[in-house]
XYZ file of C-alpha atoms in Angstrom:
475
model
C -1.286 -39.784 16.479
C -2.531 -40.464 19.897
C -1.432 -43.605 22.080
C -5.223 -44.772 21.679
C -4.823 -44.476 17.903
C -1.541 -46.367 17.983
C -3.141 -49.295 19.898
C -6.059 -49.457 17.452
C -3.500 -49.401 14.559
C -1.594 -52.181 15.976
C -4.704 -54.422 16.744
C -6.044 -53.503 13.305
C -2.653 -54.829 11.635
C -3.033 -58.045 13.620
C -6.407 -58.715 12.544
C -5.499 -57.981 9.005
C -2.604 -60.431 9.489
C -4.966 -63.083 10.953
C -7.443 -62.385 8.186
C -4.646 -63.202 5.659
C -3.761 -66.471 7.468
C -7.236 -67.561 7.731
C -7.983 -67.012 4.074
C -5.085 -69.404 3.146
C -6.771 -72.480 4.104
C -10.146 -71.445 2.299
C -8.075 -70.634 -1.134
C -6.087 -73.885 -0.655
C -9.348 -75.838 0.056
C -10.932 -74.297 -3.140
C -7.887 -75.088 -5.177
C -7.371 -78.601 -3.895
C -10.950 -79.634 -4.001
C -11.306 -78.091 -7.502
C -8.146 -80.310 -8.611
C -9.776 -83.440 -6.812
C -13.148 -82.946 -8.682
C -11.323 -82.451 -12.028
C -9.104 -85.572 -11.581
C -12.007 -87.604 -10.335
C -14.369 -86.419 -13.174
C -11.473 -87.217 -15.621
C -10.757 -90.725 -14.111
C -14.699 -91.431 -14.097
C -14.951 -90.251 -17.775
C -12.089 -92.377 -18.888
C -13.497 -95.429 -17.297
C -16.844 -94.752 -18.780
C -15.367 -94.254 -22.256
C -13.307 -97.275 -22.258
C -14.896 -99.646 -24.640
C -13.634 -103.050 -25.857
C -11.737 -103.405 -29.208
C -14.819 -103.493 -31.479
C -16.204 -107.032 -30.490
C -19.124 -108.279 -32.771
C -22.377 -108.921 -31.208
C -22.412 -111.740 -28.616
C -18.658 -112.581 -29.734
C -16.876 -111.612 -26.533
C -16.541 -113.046 -23.112
C -15.802 -110.557 -20.209
C -13.556 -111.768 -17.315
C -13.997 -109.648 -14.203
C -11.887 -110.393 -11.228
C -13.261 -110.415 -7.708
C -10.152 -110.923 -5.704
C -10.231 -108.330 -3.110
C -12.187 -107.673 0.092
C -15.864 -106.974 -0.722
C -16.000 -103.131 -0.081
C -17.641 -100.135 -1.641
C -14.943 -99.709 -4.270
C -15.473 -103.301 -5.678
C -19.269 -102.529 -6.159
C -18.212 -99.611 -8.204
C -15.765 -101.451 -10.217
C -18.250 -104.330 -11.009
C -21.127 -101.948 -11.906
C -18.672 -100.462 -14.550
C -17.345 -103.720 -15.843
C -20.956 -105.340 -16.252
C -21.999 -102.010 -18.005
C -19.167 -102.448 -20.420
C -20.099 -106.011 -21.087
C -23.765 -105.094 -21.608
C -22.881 -102.302 -23.957
C -20.683 -104.776 -25.953
C -23.643 -107.342 -25.860
C -21.165 -109.858 -24.749
C -22.067 -113.575 -24.787
C -20.891 -114.033 -21.049
C -19.572 -112.136 -17.943
C -17.333 -114.202 -15.825
C -16.757 -113.289 -12.281
C -13.338 -114.795 -11.340
C -13.800 -115.008 -7.346
C -11.185 -115.232 -4.715
C -12.213 -113.317 -1.665
C -12.366 -113.761 2.098
C -15.569 -111.668 2.136
C -16.157 -108.162 3.475
C -18.967 -105.768 3.831
C -22.531 -107.269 3.725
C -24.022 -103.907 2.524
C -21.647 -103.980 -0.452
C -22.334 -107.678 -1.286
C -26.017 -106.841 -1.299
C -25.305 -104.028 -3.785
C -23.224 -106.261 -5.986
C -25.617 -109.122 -5.789
C -28.418 -106.892 -6.958
C -26.426 -105.550 -9.849
C -25.597 -109.147 -10.959
C -29.242 -110.193 -10.909
C -30.111 -107.211 -13.110
C -27.374 -107.869 -15.714
C -28.566 -108.040 -19.250
C -25.656 -110.461 -19.979
C -25.555 -113.990 -18.665
C -23.135 -114.294 -15.652
C -20.939 -117.055 -14.469
C -19.119 -117.209 -11.248
C -15.890 -119.077 -11.296
C -14.330 -119.747 -7.755
C -10.633 -119.926 -8.276
C -9.803 -119.821 -4.537
C -12.338 -119.257 -1.877
C -15.799 -117.410 -2.010
C -16.325 -116.956 1.674
C -18.825 -114.988 3.453
C -19.845 -112.021 1.021
C -18.048 -113.756 -1.703
C -20.353 -116.834 -1.356
C -23.322 -114.563 -1.759
C -21.869 -112.951 -4.837
C -21.078 -116.392 -6.307
C -24.773 -117.582 -5.556
C -26.314 -114.611 -7.438
C -24.597 -115.650 -10.811
C -26.657 -117.841 -13.307
C -23.937 -120.367 -13.388
C -21.117 -121.650 -11.070
C -17.751 -123.344 -11.626
C -15.149 -124.240 -9.101
C -11.472 -125.093 -9.412
C -9.936 -127.875 -7.683
C -9.156 -127.018 -3.944
C -11.473 -124.040 -3.864
C -14.282 -123.444 -1.378
C -17.520 -121.883 -1.029
C -19.674 -120.949 2.007
C -18.737 -120.094 5.624
C -20.984 -116.878 5.311
C -21.428 -116.441 9.207
C -21.883 -112.757 10.037
C -18.730 -111.493 12.051
C -17.862 -108.159 13.458
C -14.783 -106.201 12.845
C -12.791 -108.209 15.418
C -13.864 -111.588 13.578
C -16.257 -112.480 16.305
C -19.604 -114.057 15.489
C -22.647 -111.706 15.432
C -25.171 -113.075 17.634
C -28.155 -110.719 16.922
C -31.053 -112.876 15.911
C -32.210 -110.062 13.735
C -28.999 -109.676 11.853
C -28.409 -113.491 11.609
C -32.081 -114.030 10.371
C -31.836 -111.292 7.689
C -28.442 -112.534 6.414
C -29.693 -116.155 6.237
C -32.682 -115.238 4.314
C -30.442 -113.292 1.770
C -28.444 -116.426 1.197
C -31.482 -118.665 0.985
C -32.987 -116.277 -1.760
C -29.711 -116.229 -3.608
C -29.530 -119.972 -3.762
C -33.167 -120.219 -4.915
C -32.480 -117.970 -7.798
C -30.848 -120.986 -9.803
C -32.549 -123.930 -8.136
C -29.845 -124.685 -5.517
C -30.746 -126.213 -2.152
C -31.787 -123.218 0.030
C -31.184 -125.138 3.201
C -27.367 -125.422 2.344
C -27.049 -121.688 1.810
C -28.880 -120.938 4.838
C -26.516 -123.334 6.837
C -23.615 -121.370 5.522
C -24.642 -118.420 7.431
C -26.656 -119.574 10.555
C -24.831 -121.680 12.880
C -27.926 -122.433 14.879
C -29.539 -124.292 12.071
C -29.494 -128.088 11.703
C -29.121 -129.106 8.000
C -29.138 -132.608 6.521
C -26.851 -132.910 3.548
C -28.232 -136.138 1.836
C -25.911 -135.822 -1.056
C -22.939 -135.996 1.221
C -24.291 -138.446 3.953
C -23.759 -136.126 6.703
C -25.639 -133.644 8.773
C -24.632 -130.144 9.692
C -24.960 -129.995 13.548
C -25.940 -126.841 15.601
C -22.816 -124.702 16.162
C -21.456 -125.431 12.682
C -21.437 -123.522 9.418
C -21.423 -125.114 5.923
C -18.470 -124.659 3.714
C -18.355 -126.835 0.508
C -15.190 -127.869 -1.482
C -15.432 -128.099 -5.173
C -16.286 -131.863 -5.283
C -18.947 -131.259 -2.417
C -20.494 -128.482 -4.629
C -20.790 -130.643 -7.409
C -22.446 -133.554 -5.445
C -24.916 -130.947 -3.926
C -25.887 -129.226 -7.346
C -24.173 -125.900 -6.188
C -21.506 -126.081 -9.035
C -22.135 -126.777 -12.704
C -18.712 -128.140 -13.058
C -14.989 -127.938 -12.144
C -12.445 -126.126 -14.139
C -8.769 -125.357 -13.507
C -9.089 -121.829 -14.997
C -11.720 -119.355 -16.071
C -10.798 -120.437 -19.757
C -11.892 -123.952 -19.063
C -15.168 -122.763 -17.450
C -15.748 -120.553 -20.481
C -15.030 -123.796 -22.906
C -17.416 -125.840 -20.759
C -20.108 -123.441 -21.411
C -19.432 -123.918 -25.213
C -17.954 -120.415 -25.717
C -14.143 -121.317 -26.194
C -13.879 -119.705 -29.532
C -14.977 -116.290 -28.278
C -12.823 -113.012 -27.706
C -11.907 -113.094 -23.965
C -11.685 -109.476 -22.588
C -9.940 -109.203 -19.301
C -11.365 -106.455 -17.136
C -9.174 -104.972 -14.385
C -9.626 -101.908 -12.177
C -7.929 -98.644 -13.408
C -5.313 -97.108 -11.113
C -8.026 -94.532 -9.881
C -10.377 -97.429 -9.156
C -7.570 -99.369 -7.144
C -6.846 -96.283 -5.152
C -10.567 -95.546 -4.587
C -10.959 -99.125 -3.251
C -8.507 -98.066 -0.462
C -9.731 -94.577 0.180
C -13.346 -95.682 0.460
C -12.849 -98.561 2.945
C -14.575 -97.349 6.277
C -11.219 -97.479 8.191
C -9.270 -95.304 5.674
C -12.175 -93.070 5.082
C -12.663 -92.391 8.837
C -8.893 -91.808 9.237
C -8.966 -89.246 6.487
C -11.739 -87.392 8.261
C -9.820 -87.394 11.329
C -6.741 -85.980 9.880
C -8.806 -83.501 7.698
C -10.849 -82.126 10.705
C -7.715 -81.891 12.983
C -5.509 -80.208 10.393
C -8.025 -77.609 9.434
C -9.054 -76.690 13.144
C -5.366 -76.638 14.033
C -4.508 -74.228 11.338
C -7.401 -71.868 12.182
C -6.661 -72.021 15.784
C -2.817 -71.888 15.655
C -2.353 -70.138 12.312
C 0.981 -69.345 10.651
C 2.373 -73.165 10.579
C 0.790 -74.066 7.257
C 1.634 -77.834 7.504
C -1.374 -78.827 9.505
C -3.751 -77.044 7.159
C -2.092 -78.376 3.998
C -2.309 -82.000 5.597
C -5.850 -81.510 6.466
C -6.798 -80.222 3.125
C -5.053 -83.032 1.300
C -6.905 -85.494 3.553
C -10.263 -84.050 2.673
C -9.065 -84.048 -0.903
C -8.397 -87.868 -0.829
C -11.731 -88.432 0.866
C -13.656 -86.861 -1.771
C -11.514 -88.234 -4.616
C -12.042 -91.595 -3.551
C -15.845 -91.226 -3.151
C -16.241 -89.591 -6.394
C -14.132 -92.225 -8.446
C -16.286 -94.734 -6.777
C -19.282 -93.038 -8.041
C -20.705 -91.974 -4.738
C -19.843 -88.166 -4.568
C -21.106 -85.588 -6.976
C -20.125 -82.083 -7.568
C -22.906 -80.786 -5.130
C -21.068 -82.681 -2.424
C -17.697 -80.694 -2.900
C -19.613 -77.442 -3.285
C -21.352 -77.865 0.130
C -18.080 -78.787 1.807
C -16.109 -75.759 0.427
C -19.127 -73.448 1.237
C -18.996 -74.837 4.862
C -15.357 -74.195 5.115
C -15.840 -70.692 3.894
C -18.742 -69.783 6.338
C -16.374 -71.302 9.259
C -13.750 -68.805 8.349
C -16.210 -65.959 7.862
C -17.509 -66.648 11.499
C -14.122 -65.759 12.898
C -14.364 -62.168 11.429
C -18.066 -61.270 10.761
C -20.429 -60.789 13.760
C -23.196 -63.195 13.027
C -24.156 -64.406 16.432
C -23.185 -67.892 15.481
C -25.258 -68.182 12.092
C -22.338 -68.467 9.946
C -20.727 -70.858 12.182
C -24.040 -73.055 12.053
C -24.235 -72.838 8.295
C -20.644 -73.811 7.995
C -20.999 -76.750 10.146
C -24.125 -77.862 8.208
C -22.249 -77.302 4.818
C -19.346 -79.611 5.995
C -21.523 -82.370 7.379
C -23.734 -82.361 4.421
C -20.844 -82.276 1.980
C -18.986 -85.237 3.760
C -22.334 -87.478 4.319
C -23.782 -87.105 0.800
C -20.393 -87.893 -0.507
C -20.416 -91.405 1.274
C -21.742 -94.521 0.035
C -23.999 -95.115 3.081
C -25.467 -92.106 4.859
C -25.656 -93.816 8.354
C -22.087 -95.130 8.201
C -20.898 -91.718 7.167
C -22.668 -89.974 10.101
C -21.037 -92.712 12.259
C -17.692 -92.198 10.859
C -17.837 -88.403 11.106
C -18.806 -88.576 14.627
C -15.886 -90.725 15.657
C -13.633 -88.603 13.421
C -14.808 -85.347 15.135
C -14.314 -86.660 18.702
C -10.818 -87.836 17.929
C -9.999 -84.729 16.102
C -11.168 -82.568 18.984
C -8.805 -84.363 21.347
C -5.836 -83.783 18.955
C -6.986 -80.106 18.600
C -7.112 -79.698 22.404
C -3.608 -81.163 22.830
C -2.050 -79.027 20.083
C -3.956 -75.802 21.280
C -2.532 -76.268 24.767
C 0.896 -76.891 23.585
C 0.973 -73.896 21.404
C -1.364 -71.825 23.665
C 1.033 -68.653 23.397
C 0.477 -68.804 19.614
C -3.188 -69.349 19.548
C -5.748 -67.253 17.686
C -7.285 -65.925 20.962
C -4.022 -64.002 21.498
C -4.675 -61.998 18.416
C -7.382 -60.131 20.059
C -5.510 -59.475 23.356
C -3.832 -56.206 23.791
C -0.169 -56.783 24.606
C 0.974 -53.155 24.947
C 2.538 -52.339 28.334
C 3.090 -49.085 30.087
C 6.734 -49.462 31.295
C 8.892 -47.086 33.355
C 11.126 -46.739 30.343
C 8.172 -45.071 28.446
C 7.714 -42.638 31.444
C 4.867 -44.555 33.238
C 5.335 -45.049 37.089
C 3.725 -48.319 38.322
C 1.787 -48.267 41.336
C 2.240 -50.333 44.399
C 6.045 -49.744 44.452
C 6.213 -49.005 48.269
C 5.808 -45.146 48.008
C 3.148 -45.205 50.533
C 6.349 -45.708 52.986
C 7.220 -42.130 52.243
C 4.388 -40.660 54.139
C 5.919 -38.656 57.022
C 9.296 -38.261 55.244
C 10.733 -34.888 54.689
C 12.724 -33.547 51.640
C 13.349 -30.230 49.650
C 11.901 -28.996 46.394
C 13.976 -29.163 43.463
C 11.616 -27.160 41.180
C 8.994 -24.732 42.093
C 5.556 -26.619 42.875
C 2.722 -24.975 40.837
C 1.275 -26.867 42.442
C 3.124 -29.792 40.982
C 6.739 -30.305 40.576
C 9.797 -32.407 41.705
C 11.197 -32.630 45.220
C 14.052 -34.739 46.610
C 12.651 -37.169 49.162
C 15.177 -39.513 50.807
C 17.697 -38.943 48.242
C 15.425 -39.720 45.177
C 13.699 -37.433 42.730
C 9.966 -37.746 42.979
C 7.050 -36.052 41.322
C 5.038 -34.481 43.960
C 1.960 -32.187 44.311
C 0.639 -29.827 46.895
C -3.119 -29.217 47.778
C -3.091 -26.156 45.871
C -0.559 -23.733 47.216
C 2.475 -22.755 45.359
C 6.059 -23.544 46.865
C 9.300 -22.122 45.687
C 12.254 -24.283 44.906
C 14.698 -25.113 47.816
C 11.919 -25.157 50.242
C 11.620 -27.909 52.898
C 8.513 -30.040 52.592
C 7.009 -33.122 54.152
C 5.000 -35.994 52.473
C 1.451 -35.881 53.649
C -0.027 -38.787 51.723
C 0.739 -41.102 48.817
C -2.203 -42.240 46.689
C -1.009 -44.475 43.693
C 1.252 -42.095 41.719
C 0.151 -38.978 43.505
C 2.473 -37.841 46.313
C 0.957 -35.017 48.408
C 3.445 -32.846 50.209
C 3.295 -29.393 52.201
C 5.748 -26.864 53.093
C 7.278 -26.898 56.536
C 9.253 -24.327 58.492
C 13.047 -24.955 58.840
C 12.545 -24.701 62.594
C 10.355 -27.920 62.434
């Protein structure tokens, strides 16, 4: 085997090793996402198949807790609970509300679901129904409040808790609140005053006026006086009894373990964090292969992301298929010349999978953008720290031609031998060995043959080629 063949063999072996390393994330991704799909499908199926213990028609009352931040997972849970109540032909669905509010988009979805319910609905405010919680309560057919509870304070705020001053957003949300109040004959001006601080509202029943810069929040007694509540009740059972249904079977709905996990995983902050860790982990594993841990963490993060979205009812099988195909194309791009086509297809597959799995496409694109930027920063830092182990080094030939292997480096001062005299140690035919300045040196003549033991002089030194000529002893 020639030296060139050996080099190609070494390079080929390295490419094969890299190929094996690169295939690990893809194999692991397929296994993990398949497991996620199976678990999510099982959890969804279990929730869908859950039925009440054989209630008779109209004999049951469903109590559904709304005691968490209004997010995407809550919308999915309420939809399932109301579906069960409808399938059982329940007499009433009670929404037991104690929430500080949350996402307006999720509140709109929940409000729409409540309005479309085939079962009469009752909102029981046991603590506070603030912001999005007030909107949910106003969409119910009936409303009861416990002593000490409040409803209102629905002004739109940003993530930092600061008031949103955009006229467009304030106007839209104010009209949403107004429309919800009008559904059941409640004073729409009061509902609008809960959301719009710039509105002046006269509260005749309370003998006071809401001034500009204030927002309305009603206590249980105030809600009764203004016609916002049908009555007060210490608990949900009293509210049910007040509606004449105290003898009915009460079925308490609660989120399943999968739904509780999903509520956390589908929150915007957690979903974005999972995308950051997922993108960074997979890219680090591809760029600096062999560690394993970044790839495993990245794949687990993506798995949790899709698990949460699937249990919440947002992600379908097609989203996971698109994502896995995208990962596969990205890996293939590293080894198959495609002029970037496979890379583009891979990127499109990953983005499509992540976005189609989310509750809101616009928010998903925004979260993915932030996640990609932060992940790239992390990848650059890790790539710099482990730059000697990077994937780029797999394609660099590290073989060296050393003196120990018989190679003579150039630029070692041999040009200083020009003009020096010595004696041949072997016949020069025309190349051979001579003693120049006490060192054995490979030399060559311009074509003539010189016997051993003849005095020679260095004429020139060009790289590793030292040219000599024979000289007379008299010289």
